[in-house]
PDB file of C-alpha atoms and ligand atoms in Angstrom:
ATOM      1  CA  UNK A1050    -196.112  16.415 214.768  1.00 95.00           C
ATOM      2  CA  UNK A1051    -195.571  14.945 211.609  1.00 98.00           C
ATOM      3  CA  UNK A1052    -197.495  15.349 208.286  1.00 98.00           C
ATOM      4  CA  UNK A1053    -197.960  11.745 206.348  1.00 98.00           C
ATOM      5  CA  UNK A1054    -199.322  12.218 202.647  1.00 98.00           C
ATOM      6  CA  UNK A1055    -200.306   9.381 200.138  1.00 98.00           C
ATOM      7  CA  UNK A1056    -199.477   9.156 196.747  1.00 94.00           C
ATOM      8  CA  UNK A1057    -201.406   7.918 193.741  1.00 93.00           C
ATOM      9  CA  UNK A1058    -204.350   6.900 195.944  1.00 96.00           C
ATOM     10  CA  UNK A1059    -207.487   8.112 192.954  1.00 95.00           C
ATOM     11  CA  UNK A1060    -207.302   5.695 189.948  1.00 92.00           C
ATOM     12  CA  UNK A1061    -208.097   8.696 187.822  1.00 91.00           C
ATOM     13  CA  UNK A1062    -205.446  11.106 189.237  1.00 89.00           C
ATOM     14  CA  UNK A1063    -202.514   8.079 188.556  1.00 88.00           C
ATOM     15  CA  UNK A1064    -203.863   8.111 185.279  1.00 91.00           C
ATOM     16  CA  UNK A1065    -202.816  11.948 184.820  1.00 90.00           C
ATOM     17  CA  UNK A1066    -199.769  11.174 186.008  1.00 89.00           C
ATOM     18  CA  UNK A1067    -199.292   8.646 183.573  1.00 90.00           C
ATOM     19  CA  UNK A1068    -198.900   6.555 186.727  1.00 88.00           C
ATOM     20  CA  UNK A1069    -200.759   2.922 187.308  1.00 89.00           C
ATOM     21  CA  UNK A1070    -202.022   2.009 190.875  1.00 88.00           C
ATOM     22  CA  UNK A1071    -199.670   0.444 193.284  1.00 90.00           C
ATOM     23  CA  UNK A1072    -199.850  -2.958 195.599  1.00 93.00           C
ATOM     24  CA  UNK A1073    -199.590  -0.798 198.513  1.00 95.00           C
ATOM     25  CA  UNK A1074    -199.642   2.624 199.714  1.00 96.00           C
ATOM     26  CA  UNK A1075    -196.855   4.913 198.518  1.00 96.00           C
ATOM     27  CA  UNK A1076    -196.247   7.532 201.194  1.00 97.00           C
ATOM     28  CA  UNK A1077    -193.858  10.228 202.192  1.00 97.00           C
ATOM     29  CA  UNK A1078    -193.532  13.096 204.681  1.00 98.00           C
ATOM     30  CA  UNK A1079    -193.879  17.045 205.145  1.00 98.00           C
ATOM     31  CA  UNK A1080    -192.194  18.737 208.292  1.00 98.00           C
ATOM     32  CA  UNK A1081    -194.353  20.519 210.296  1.00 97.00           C
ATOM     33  CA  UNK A1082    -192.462  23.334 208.775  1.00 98.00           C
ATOM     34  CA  UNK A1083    -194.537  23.427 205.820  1.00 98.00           C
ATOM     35  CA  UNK A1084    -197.782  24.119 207.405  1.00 98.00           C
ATOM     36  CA  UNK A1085    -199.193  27.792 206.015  1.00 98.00           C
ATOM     37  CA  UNK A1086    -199.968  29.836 209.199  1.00 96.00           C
ATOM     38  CA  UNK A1087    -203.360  30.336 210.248  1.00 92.00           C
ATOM     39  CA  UNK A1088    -204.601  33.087 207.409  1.00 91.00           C
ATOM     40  CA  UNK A1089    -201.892  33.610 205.646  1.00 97.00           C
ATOM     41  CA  UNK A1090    -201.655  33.468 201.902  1.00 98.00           C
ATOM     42  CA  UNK A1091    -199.423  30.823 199.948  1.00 98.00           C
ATOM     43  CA  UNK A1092    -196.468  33.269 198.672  1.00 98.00           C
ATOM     44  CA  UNK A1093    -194.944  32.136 195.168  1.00 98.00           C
ATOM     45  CA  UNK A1094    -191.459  30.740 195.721  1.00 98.00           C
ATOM     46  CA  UNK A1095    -188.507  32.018 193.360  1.00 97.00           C
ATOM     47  CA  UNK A1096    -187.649  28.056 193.193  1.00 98.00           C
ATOM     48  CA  UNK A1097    -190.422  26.658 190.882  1.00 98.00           C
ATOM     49  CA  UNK A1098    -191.740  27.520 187.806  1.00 97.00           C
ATOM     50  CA  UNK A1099    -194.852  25.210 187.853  1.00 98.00           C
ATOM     51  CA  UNK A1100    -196.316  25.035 191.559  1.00 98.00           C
ATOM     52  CA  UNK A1101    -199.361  22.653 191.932  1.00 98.00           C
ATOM     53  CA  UNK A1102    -202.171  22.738 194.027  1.00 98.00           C
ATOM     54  CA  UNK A1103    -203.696  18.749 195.539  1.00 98.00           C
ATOM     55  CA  UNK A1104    -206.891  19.140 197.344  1.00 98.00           C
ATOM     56  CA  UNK A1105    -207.205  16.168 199.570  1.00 98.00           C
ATOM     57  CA  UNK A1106    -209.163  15.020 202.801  1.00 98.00           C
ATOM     58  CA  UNK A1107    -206.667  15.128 206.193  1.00 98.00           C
ATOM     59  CA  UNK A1108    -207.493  12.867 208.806  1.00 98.00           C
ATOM     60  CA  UNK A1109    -206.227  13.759 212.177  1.00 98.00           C
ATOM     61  CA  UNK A1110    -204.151  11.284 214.740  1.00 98.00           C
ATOM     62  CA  UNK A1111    -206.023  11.045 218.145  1.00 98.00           C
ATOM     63  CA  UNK A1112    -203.701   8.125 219.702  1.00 98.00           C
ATOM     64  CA  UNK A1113    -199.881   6.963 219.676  1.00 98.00           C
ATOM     65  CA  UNK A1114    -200.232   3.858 217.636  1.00 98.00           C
ATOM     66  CA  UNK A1115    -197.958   1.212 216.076  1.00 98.00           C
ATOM     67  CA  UNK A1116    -198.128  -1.878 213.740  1.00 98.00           C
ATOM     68  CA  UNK A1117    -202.250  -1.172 214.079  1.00 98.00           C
ATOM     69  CA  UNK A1118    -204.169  -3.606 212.408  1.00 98.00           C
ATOM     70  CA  UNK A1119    -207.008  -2.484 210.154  1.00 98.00           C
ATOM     71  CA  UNK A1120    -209.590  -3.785 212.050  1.00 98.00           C
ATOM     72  CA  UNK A1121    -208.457  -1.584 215.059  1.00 98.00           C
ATOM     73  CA  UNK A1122    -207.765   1.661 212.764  1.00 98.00           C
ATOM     74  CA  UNK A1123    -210.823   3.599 213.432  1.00 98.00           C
ATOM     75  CA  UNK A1124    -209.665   4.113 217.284  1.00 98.00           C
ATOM     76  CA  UNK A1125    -206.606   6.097 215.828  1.00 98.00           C
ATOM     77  CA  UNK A1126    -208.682   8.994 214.275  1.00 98.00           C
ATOM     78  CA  UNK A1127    -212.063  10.901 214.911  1.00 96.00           C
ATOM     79  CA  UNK A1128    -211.345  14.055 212.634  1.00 98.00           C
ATOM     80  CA  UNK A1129    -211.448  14.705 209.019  1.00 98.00           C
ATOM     81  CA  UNK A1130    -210.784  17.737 207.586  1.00 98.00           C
ATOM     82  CA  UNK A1131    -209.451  19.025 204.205  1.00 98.00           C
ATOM     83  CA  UNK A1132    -205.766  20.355 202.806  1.00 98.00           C
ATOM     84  CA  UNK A1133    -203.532  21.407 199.572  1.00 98.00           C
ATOM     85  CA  UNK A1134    -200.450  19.402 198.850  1.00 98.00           C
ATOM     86  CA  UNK A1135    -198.694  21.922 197.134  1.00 98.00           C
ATOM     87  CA  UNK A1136    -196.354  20.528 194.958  1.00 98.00           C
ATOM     88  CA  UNK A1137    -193.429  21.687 192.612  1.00 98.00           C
ATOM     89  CA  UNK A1138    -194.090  20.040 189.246  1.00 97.00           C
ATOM     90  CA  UNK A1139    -191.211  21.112 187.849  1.00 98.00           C
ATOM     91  CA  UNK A1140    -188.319  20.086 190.565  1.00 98.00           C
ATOM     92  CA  UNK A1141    -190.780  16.817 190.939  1.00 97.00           C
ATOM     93  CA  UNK A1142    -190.038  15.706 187.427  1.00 96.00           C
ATOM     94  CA  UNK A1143    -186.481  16.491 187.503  1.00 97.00           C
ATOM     95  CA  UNK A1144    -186.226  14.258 190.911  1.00 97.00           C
ATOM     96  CA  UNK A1145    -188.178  11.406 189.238  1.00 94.00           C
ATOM     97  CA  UNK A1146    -185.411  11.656 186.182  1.00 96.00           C
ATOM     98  CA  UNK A1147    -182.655  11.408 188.405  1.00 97.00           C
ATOM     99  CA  UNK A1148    -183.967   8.910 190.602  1.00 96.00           C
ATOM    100  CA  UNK A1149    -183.689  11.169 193.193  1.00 96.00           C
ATOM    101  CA  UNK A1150    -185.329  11.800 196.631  1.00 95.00           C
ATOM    102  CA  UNK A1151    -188.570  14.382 196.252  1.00 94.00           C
ATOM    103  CA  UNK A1152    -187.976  16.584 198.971  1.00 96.00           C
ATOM    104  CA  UNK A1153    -187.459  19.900 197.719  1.00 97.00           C
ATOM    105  CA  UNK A1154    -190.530  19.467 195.321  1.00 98.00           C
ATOM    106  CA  UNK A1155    -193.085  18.370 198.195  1.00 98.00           C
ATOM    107  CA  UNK A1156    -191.685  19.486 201.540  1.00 98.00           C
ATOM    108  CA  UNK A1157    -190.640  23.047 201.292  1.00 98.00           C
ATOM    109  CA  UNK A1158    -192.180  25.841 203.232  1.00 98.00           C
ATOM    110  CA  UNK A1159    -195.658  26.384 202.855  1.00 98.00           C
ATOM    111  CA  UNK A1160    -196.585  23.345 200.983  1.00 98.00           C
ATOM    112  CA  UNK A1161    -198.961  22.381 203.371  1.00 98.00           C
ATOM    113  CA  UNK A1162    -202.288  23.897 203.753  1.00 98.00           C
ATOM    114  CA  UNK A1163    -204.996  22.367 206.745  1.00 98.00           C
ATOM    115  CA  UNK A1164    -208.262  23.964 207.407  1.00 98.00           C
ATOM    116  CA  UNK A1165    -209.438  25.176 210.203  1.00 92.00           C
ATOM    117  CA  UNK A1166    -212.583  23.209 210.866  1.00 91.00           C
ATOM    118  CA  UNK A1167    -212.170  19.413 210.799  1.00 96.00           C
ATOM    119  CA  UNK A1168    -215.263  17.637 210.972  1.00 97.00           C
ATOM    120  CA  UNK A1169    -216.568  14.553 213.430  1.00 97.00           C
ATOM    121  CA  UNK A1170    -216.252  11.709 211.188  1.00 96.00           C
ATOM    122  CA  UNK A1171    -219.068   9.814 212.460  1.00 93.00           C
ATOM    123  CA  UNK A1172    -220.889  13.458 212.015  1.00 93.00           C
ATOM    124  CA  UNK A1173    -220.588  13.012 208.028  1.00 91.00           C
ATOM    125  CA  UNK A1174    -221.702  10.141 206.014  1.00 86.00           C
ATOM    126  CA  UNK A1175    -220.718  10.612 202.809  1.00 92.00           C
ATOM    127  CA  UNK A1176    -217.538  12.920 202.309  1.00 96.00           C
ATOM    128  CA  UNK A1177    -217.823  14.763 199.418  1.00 98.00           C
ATOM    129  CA  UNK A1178    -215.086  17.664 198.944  1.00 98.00           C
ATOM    130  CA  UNK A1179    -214.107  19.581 195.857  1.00 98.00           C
ATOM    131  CA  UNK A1180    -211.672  22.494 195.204  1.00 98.00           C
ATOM    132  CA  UNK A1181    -212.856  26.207 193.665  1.00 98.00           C
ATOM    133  CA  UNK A1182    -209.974  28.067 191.910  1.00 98.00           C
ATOM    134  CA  UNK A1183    -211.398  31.515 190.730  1.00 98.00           C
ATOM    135  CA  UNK A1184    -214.862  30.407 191.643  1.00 98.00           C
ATOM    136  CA  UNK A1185    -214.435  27.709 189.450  1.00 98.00           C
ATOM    137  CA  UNK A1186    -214.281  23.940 190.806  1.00 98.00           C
ATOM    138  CA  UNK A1187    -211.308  21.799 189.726  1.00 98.00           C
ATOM    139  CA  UNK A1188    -210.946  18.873 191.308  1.00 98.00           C
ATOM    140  CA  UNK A1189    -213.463  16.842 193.079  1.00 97.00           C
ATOM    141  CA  UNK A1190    -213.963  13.333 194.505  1.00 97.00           C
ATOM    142  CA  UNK A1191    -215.845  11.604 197.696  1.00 97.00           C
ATOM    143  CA  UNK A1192    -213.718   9.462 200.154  1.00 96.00           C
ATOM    144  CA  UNK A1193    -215.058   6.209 198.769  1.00 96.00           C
ATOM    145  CA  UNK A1194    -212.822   6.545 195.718  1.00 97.00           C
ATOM    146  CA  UNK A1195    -209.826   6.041 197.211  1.00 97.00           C
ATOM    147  CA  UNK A1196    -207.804   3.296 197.010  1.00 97.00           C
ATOM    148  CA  UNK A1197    -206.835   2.753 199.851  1.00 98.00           C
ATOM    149  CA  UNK A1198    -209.138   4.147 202.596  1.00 97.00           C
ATOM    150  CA  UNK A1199    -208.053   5.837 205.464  1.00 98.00           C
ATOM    151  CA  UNK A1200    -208.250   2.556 207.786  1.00 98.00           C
ATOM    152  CA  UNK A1201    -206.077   0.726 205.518  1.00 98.00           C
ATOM    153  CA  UNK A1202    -203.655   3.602 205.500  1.00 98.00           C
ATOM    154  CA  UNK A1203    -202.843   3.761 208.944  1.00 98.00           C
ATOM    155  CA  UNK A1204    -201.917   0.209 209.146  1.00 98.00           C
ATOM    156  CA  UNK A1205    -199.891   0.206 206.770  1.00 98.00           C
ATOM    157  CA  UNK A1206    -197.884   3.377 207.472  1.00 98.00           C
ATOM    158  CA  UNK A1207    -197.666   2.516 211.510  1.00 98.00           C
ATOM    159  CA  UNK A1208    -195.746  -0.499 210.359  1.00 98.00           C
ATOM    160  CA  UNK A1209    -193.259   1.173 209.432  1.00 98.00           C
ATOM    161  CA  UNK A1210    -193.612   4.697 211.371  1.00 98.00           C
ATOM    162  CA  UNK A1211    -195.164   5.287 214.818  1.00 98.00           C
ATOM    163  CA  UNK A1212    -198.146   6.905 214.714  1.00 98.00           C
ATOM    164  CA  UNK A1213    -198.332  10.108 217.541  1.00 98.00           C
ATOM    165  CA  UNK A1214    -201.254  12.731 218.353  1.00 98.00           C
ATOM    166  CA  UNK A1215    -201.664  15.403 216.161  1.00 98.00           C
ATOM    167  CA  UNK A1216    -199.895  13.859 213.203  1.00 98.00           C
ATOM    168  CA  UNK A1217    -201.898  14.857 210.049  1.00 98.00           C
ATOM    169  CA  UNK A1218    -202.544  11.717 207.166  1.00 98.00           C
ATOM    170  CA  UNK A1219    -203.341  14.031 203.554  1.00 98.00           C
ATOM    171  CA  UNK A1220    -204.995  10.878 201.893  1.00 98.00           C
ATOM    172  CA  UNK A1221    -203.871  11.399 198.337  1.00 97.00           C
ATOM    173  CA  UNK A1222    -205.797  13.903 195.483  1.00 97.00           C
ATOM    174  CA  UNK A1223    -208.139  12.961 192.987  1.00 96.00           C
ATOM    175  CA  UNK A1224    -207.882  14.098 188.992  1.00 96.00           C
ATOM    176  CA  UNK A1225    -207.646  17.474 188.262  1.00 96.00           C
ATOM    177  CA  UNK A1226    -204.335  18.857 189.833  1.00 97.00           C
ATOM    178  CA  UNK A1227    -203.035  22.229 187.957  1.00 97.00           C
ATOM    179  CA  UNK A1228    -200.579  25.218 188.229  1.00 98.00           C
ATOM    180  CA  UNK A1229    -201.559  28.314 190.622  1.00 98.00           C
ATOM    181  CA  UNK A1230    -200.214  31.856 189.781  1.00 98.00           C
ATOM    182  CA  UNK A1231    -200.301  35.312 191.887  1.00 98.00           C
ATOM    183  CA  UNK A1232    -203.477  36.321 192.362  1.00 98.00           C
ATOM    184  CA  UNK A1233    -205.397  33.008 192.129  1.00 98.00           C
ATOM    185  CA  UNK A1234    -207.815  31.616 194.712  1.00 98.00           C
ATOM    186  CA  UNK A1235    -208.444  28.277 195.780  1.00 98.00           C
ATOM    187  CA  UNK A1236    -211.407  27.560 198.413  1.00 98.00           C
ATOM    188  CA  UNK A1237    -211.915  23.853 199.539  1.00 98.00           C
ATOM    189  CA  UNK A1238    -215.215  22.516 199.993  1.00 98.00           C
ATOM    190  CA  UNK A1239    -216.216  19.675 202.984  1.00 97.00           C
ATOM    191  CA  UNK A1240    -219.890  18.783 201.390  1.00 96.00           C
ATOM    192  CA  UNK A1241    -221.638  22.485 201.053  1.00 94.00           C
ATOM    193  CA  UNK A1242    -219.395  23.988 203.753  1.00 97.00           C
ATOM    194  CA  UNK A1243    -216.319  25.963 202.568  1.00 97.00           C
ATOM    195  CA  UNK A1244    -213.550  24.628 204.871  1.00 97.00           C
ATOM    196  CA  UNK A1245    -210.528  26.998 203.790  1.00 98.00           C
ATOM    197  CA  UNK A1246    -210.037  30.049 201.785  1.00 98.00           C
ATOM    198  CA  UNK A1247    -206.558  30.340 200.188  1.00 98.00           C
ATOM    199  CA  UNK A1248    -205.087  33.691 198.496  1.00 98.00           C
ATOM    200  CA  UNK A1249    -201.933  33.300 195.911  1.00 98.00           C
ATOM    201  CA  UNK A1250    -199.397  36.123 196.593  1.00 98.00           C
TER     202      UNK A1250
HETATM  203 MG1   MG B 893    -200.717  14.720 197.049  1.00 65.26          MG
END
């Protein structure tokens, strides 16, 4: 499986960034390497001095799919769930100065985290989802800020990439993003149900 994350995809979080909106999607990939195990914690790595955490909502791929037109999207996925695009902040701006390729600040190991539970989509109406660090909440947004929405994702990203079962979309992060240290905690929210529980080590 493959993991397929948006960029700049909340108006407010591009903003942040000192970023504007894009035309269309801007996308990369995460090995499946970089999934977290099943309840572990994220460990610090000796590489970064500024690691960032991304809450955003995962959709899950239910059907090999190419070149799918929007219309037809909805068949692709049934599950939505919620992650952490952990990101290097530091290596990130250094690749953006050079130009360079943004690999080694977005697709190392552990840089993904998925929870557990995905939900039905049709189950939830309005997908609200917000991330706790120390008890605290951080970020938040609902689906319907996106700018691009998860049907006009996988369109465009199946033109260029083939779409398989099991590959995970993380749909971009809304404003908010910040550093994590040892002995933080971050706990994602679905609505009122807490989805994933995340210790810094
Ligand atoms: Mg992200």
């Amino acid at each position: 499986m493959k993991i397929i994350c948006i960029g700049r995809n909340y108006l407010e979080h591009a903003k942040e960034m000192g970023k504007s909106i894009t035309k269309d999607p801007i996308f990369f990939l995460k090995p499946d390497s970089s999934l977290i195990a099943k309840n572990q914690p994220f460990f610090m790595p000796d590489f970064s001095e500024n690691i960032h955490y991304e809450v955003e909502l995962v959709y899950k791929i239910k059907k090999v799919g190419k070149s799918i037109d929007t219309a037809f999207s909805k068949d692709y996925y049934d599950k939505v769930g919620l992650g952490i695009d952990f990101t290097a902040r530091d290596l990130q701006a250094k690749c953006k100065t050079n130009g360079n390729p943004w690999e080694i600040a977005k697709s190392f190991d552990q840089s993904a985290l998925v929870s557990k539970h995905f939900f039905d989509v049709n189950s939830i109406k309005d997908l609200n989802f917000s991330l706790l660090k120390n008890g605290e909440t951080v970020q938040k947004g609902n689906a319907n800020e996106m700018v691009f929405n998860i049907d006009q994702i996988i369109s465009f990203v199946s033109k260029f990439i083939t779409l398989k079962i099991g590959d995970l979309i993380f749909t971009g992060t809304p404003s908010g993003v910040g550093s994590v240290k040892i002995g933080d905690k971050l706990e994602g929210f679905i609505n009122d149900t807490r989805v994933f529980s995340l210790n810094i080590k």
